Amino acid sequence: MNEVKACIAWLMENVEDKQEALQKLESISEALQNLSVMAEQADEDLKLVLMFIENDGVLKRKTKKTIH
C-alpha cells in the first residue's frame, strides 16, 4: 500500500497536467479492480479443482441435505 501512495505522490508532483495524472490513476485503479475480480475467479476455480482431486477425480456437488 505504501508503494501505491508513493506512486500517487510521484505522479502528482511530476506530471505537468494534473488531469492527465488523474486519468492515469483512474486507469490503474480500473486495472487493479479487474485483476481483483480475476483473482477471485481463479481462487474459486482452484477450490473446484482441489475438491475434484480430493474426490479421487469424481465430480461431486456438496449439498446441504443427504439423500437416503
Backbone as a printed PyTorch tensor [residue, N CA C, xyz], in Angstrom:
tensor([[[  0.8210,  -1.1900,   0.0000],
         [  0.0000,   0.0000,   0.0000],
         [  0.8680,   1.2590,   0.0000]],

        [[  1.9820,   1.1950,   0.6910],
         [  2.8840,   2.3540,   0.7190],
         [  3.4310,   2.6500,  -0.6700]],

        [[  3.6670,   1.5930,  -1.4600],
         [  4.1580,   1.7890,  -2.8220],
         [  3.1420,   2.5400,  -3.6570]],

        [[  1.8720,   2.2210,  -3.4690],
         [  0.8050,   2.8920,  -4.2150],
         [  0.7620,   4.3720,  -3.8430]],

        [[  0.8370,   4.6420,  -2.5500],
         [  0.8210,   6.0410,  -2.1070],
         [  2.0250,   6.7930,  -2.6680]],

        [[  3.1760,   6.1460,  -2.6910],
         [  4.3820,   6.7750,  -3.2290],
         [  4.2180,   7.0650,  -4.7190]],

        [[  3.6180,   6.1350,  -5.4530],
         [  3.3820,   6.3420,  -6.8910],
         [  2.4290,   7.5020,  -7.1260]],

        [[  1.3800,   7.5780,  -6.3300],
         [  0.4160,   8.6680,  -6.4680],
         [  1.1040,  10.0040,  -6.1950]],

        [[  1.8690,  10.0450,  -5.1290],
         [  2.5770,  11.2810,  -4.7890],
         [  3.5330,  11.6790,  -5.9090]],

        [[  4.2610,  10.7100,  -6.4490],
         [  5.2070,  10.9950,  -7.5380],
         [  4.4740,  11.5390,  -8.7600]],

        [[  3.3650,  10.8750,  -9.1240],
         [  2.5900,  11.3270, -10.2780],
         [  2.1220,  12.7690, -10.0880]],

        [[  1.5730,  13.0540,  -8.9240],
         [  1.0240,  14.3790,  -8.6860],
         [  2.1150,  15.4490,  -8.6730]],

        [[  3.3250,  15.0860,  -8.2640],
         [  4.4200,  16.0500,  -8.2290],
         [  5.0890,  16.2190,  -9.5870]],

        [[  5.1740,  15.1560, -10.3640],
         [  5.9980,  15.1760, -11.5660],
         [  5.2470,  15.2800, -12.8800]],

        [[  3.9660,  15.0810, -12.8650],
         [  3.2040,  15.1830, -14.1060],
         [  2.6720,  16.6100, -14.2110]],

        [[  3.0100,  17.2440, -15.3190],
         [  2.5990,  18.6410, -15.5220],
         [  1.0820,  18.7890, -15.5370]],

        [[  0.4430,  17.9290, -16.3000],
         [ -1.0070,  18.0030, -16.4630],
         [ -1.6690,  17.1440, -15.3870]],

        [[ -2.2120,  17.7910, -14.3760],
         [ -2.8190,  17.0740, -13.2490],
         [ -4.0190,  16.2480, -13.7070]],

        [[ -4.7540,  16.7340, -14.6830],
         [ -5.8990,  15.9780, -15.2010],
         [ -5.4180,  14.6770, -15.8330]],

        [[ -4.3000,  14.7350, -16.5540],
         [ -3.7270,  13.5290, -17.1500],
         [ -3.2970,  12.5500, -16.0660]],

        [[ -2.7220,  13.0690, -14.9970],
         [ -2.3070,  12.2130, -13.8800],
         [ -3.5170,  11.5110, -13.2670]],

        [[ -4.5910,  12.2590, -13.0820],
         [ -5.8090,  11.6680, -12.5180],
         [ -6.3840,  10.5930, -13.4410]],

        [[ -6.3500,  10.8470, -14.7500],
         [ -6.8390,   9.8540, -15.7080],
         [ -5.9970,   8.5850, -15.6460]],

        [[ -4.6840,   8.7530, -15.5240],
         [ -3.8060,   7.5920, -15.4200],
         [ -4.1010,   6.8060, -14.1470]],

        [[ -4.3280,   7.5110, -13.0470],
         [ -4.6450,   6.8490, -11.7800],
         [ -5.9770,   6.1000, -11.8710]],

        [[ -6.9570,   6.7050, -12.5340],
         [ -8.2410,   6.0330, -12.7100],
         [ -8.0770,   4.7730, -13.5540]],

        [[ -7.2360,   4.8510, -14.5690],
         [ -6.9700,   3.6940, -15.4140],
         [ -6.2970,   2.5800, -14.6180]],

        [[ -5.3390,   2.9600, -13.7920],
         [ -4.6480,   1.9850, -12.9420],
         [ -5.6280,   1.3600, -11.9550]],

        [[ -6.4870,   2.1820, -11.3770],
         [ -7.4870,   1.6930, -10.4260],
         [ -8.4140,   0.6770, -11.0830]],

        [[ -8.8540,   0.9720, -12.2850],
         [ -9.7350,   0.0540, -13.0160],
         [ -9.0190,  -1.2650, -13.3090]],

        [[ -7.7600,  -1.1760, -13.7170],
         [ -6.9830,  -2.3900, -13.9920],
         [ -6.8210,  -3.2330, -12.7260]],

        [[ -6.5840,  -2.5840, -11.5830],
         [ -6.4430,  -3.3230, -10.3210],
         [ -7.7570,  -3.9870,  -9.9160]],

        [[ -8.8730,  -3.3080, -10.1680],
         [-10.1730,  -3.9090,  -9.8670],
         [-10.4080,  -5.1360, -10.7400]],

        [[-10.0360,  -5.0450, -12.0170],
         [-10.1780,  -6.1890, -12.9130],
         [ -9.3140,  -7.3550, -12.4510]],

        [[ -8.0980,  -7.0540, -12.0230],
         [ -7.2080,  -8.1010, -11.5170],
         [ -7.7920,  -8.7510, -10.2700]],

        [[ -8.4090,  -7.9580,  -9.4280],
         [ -9.0200,  -8.4780,  -8.2160],
         [-10.1400,  -9.4580,  -8.5520]],

        [[-10.9700,  -9.0910,  -9.5120],
         [-12.0640,  -9.9660,  -9.9400],
         [-11.5010, -11.2700, -10.5260]],

        [[-10.4620, -11.1440, -11.3480],
         [ -9.8570, -12.3380, -11.9440],
         [ -9.2240, -13.2250, -10.8650]],

        [[ -8.6250, -12.6230,  -9.8480],
         [ -8.0180, -13.3920,  -8.7670],
         [ -9.0870, -14.1430,  -7.9770]],

        [[-10.2220, -13.5010,  -7.7400],
         [-11.3170, -14.1650,  -7.0340],
         [-11.8250, -15.3560,  -7.8430]],

        [[-11.9660, -15.1950,  -9.1560],
         [-12.4280, -16.2850, -10.0090],
         [-11.4150, -17.4270, -10.0170]],

        [[-10.1290, -17.0750, -10.0850],
         [ -9.0830, -18.0990, -10.0630],
         [ -9.1120, -18.8610,  -8.7450]],

        [[ -9.3710, -18.1490,  -7.6490],
         [ -9.4700, -18.7980,  -6.3430],
         [-10.6240, -19.7940,  -6.3210]],

        [[-11.7750, -19.3890,  -6.8640],
         [-12.9340, -20.2940,  -6.9250],
         [-12.6200, -21.5090,  -7.8060]],

        [[-11.9730, -21.2710,  -8.9450],
         [-11.6030, -22.3640,  -9.8350],
         [-10.6580, -23.3370,  -9.1350]],

        [[ -9.7040, -22.7980,  -8.3900],
         [ -8.7510, -23.6400,  -7.6700],
         [ -9.4560, -24.4810,  -6.6200]],

        [[-10.4210, -23.8990,  -5.9260],
         [-11.1870, -24.6540,  -4.9370],
         [-11.9090, -25.8260,  -5.6020]],

        [[-12.4780, -25.5930,  -6.7880],
         [-13.1620, -26.6700,  -7.5050],
         [-12.1900, -27.7810,  -7.9100]],

        [[-11.0150, -27.3890,  -8.3730],
         [-10.0010, -28.3750,  -8.7630],
         [ -9.5750, -29.1930,  -7.5470]],

        [[ -9.3640, -28.5310,  -6.4160],
         [ -8.9650, -29.2440,  -5.2020],
         [-10.0510, -30.2090,  -4.7380]],

        [[-11.3210, -29.7950,  -4.8390],
         [-12.4210, -30.6960,  -4.4790],
         [-12.4220, -31.9120,  -5.3980]],

        [[-12.1800, -31.6800,  -6.6820],
         [-12.1310, -32.7590,  -7.6630],
         [-11.0170, -33.7510,  -7.2930]],

        [[ -9.8560, -33.2280,  -6.9540],
         [ -8.7240, -34.0920,  -6.5830],
         [ -9.0380, -34.8450,  -5.2980]],

        [[ -9.6180, -34.1720,  -4.3120],
         [ -9.9580, -34.8120,  -3.0420],
         [-10.9830, -35.9240,  -3.2280]],

        [[-11.8120, -35.8180,  -4.2420],
         [-12.8370, -36.8300,  -4.5140],
         [-12.3380, -37.8850,  -5.4930]],

        [[-11.0230, -38.0180,  -5.5950],
         [-10.3970, -39.0260,  -6.4670],
         [-10.8650, -38.8920,  -7.9140]],

        [[-11.0290, -37.6840,  -8.3720],
         [-11.3780, -37.4430,  -9.7670],
         [-12.8480, -37.6190, -10.0790]],

        [[-13.6790, -37.7700,  -9.0560],
         [-15.1150, -37.9200,  -9.2700],
         [-15.7760, -36.5760,  -8.9850]],

        [[-16.5540, -36.1150,  -9.9540],
         [-17.2530, -34.8480,  -9.7520],
         [-18.4230, -35.0660,  -8.8050]],

        [[-18.4080, -34.3380,  -7.7150],
         [-19.4950, -34.4070,  -6.7480],
         [-19.8730, -32.9840,  -6.3770]],

        [[-21.1430, -32.8030,  -6.1330],
         [-21.5920, -31.4950,  -5.6460],
         [-21.8760, -31.6300,  -4.1580]],

        [[-21.4570, -30.6380,  -3.4190],
         [-21.7740, -30.6380,  -1.9930],
         [-23.1920, -30.1120,  -1.8330]],

        [[-23.9970, -30.8550,  -1.0810],
         [-25.3580, -30.4110,  -0.8150],
         [-25.5540, -30.3110,   0.6850]],

        [[-26.5480, -29.5400,   1.0680],
         [-26.8190, -29.3680,   2.4910],
         [-27.5640, -30.5760,   3.0570]],

        [[-28.3300, -31.2410,   2.2140],
         [-29.1240, -32.3870,   2.6800],
         [-28.5350, -33.6740,   2.1220]],

        [[-28.5680, -34.6980,   2.9220],
         [-28.1250, -36.0130,   2.4700],
         [-29.3420, -36.7740,   1.9730]],

        [[-29.2240, -37.3610,   0.7900],
         [-30.3260, -38.1420,   0.2230],
         [-30.1560, -39.5940,   0.6710]],

        [[-31.2020, -40.1610,   1.2430],
         [-31.1470, -41.5530,   1.7130],
         [-31.8030, -42.4690,   0.7170]]])
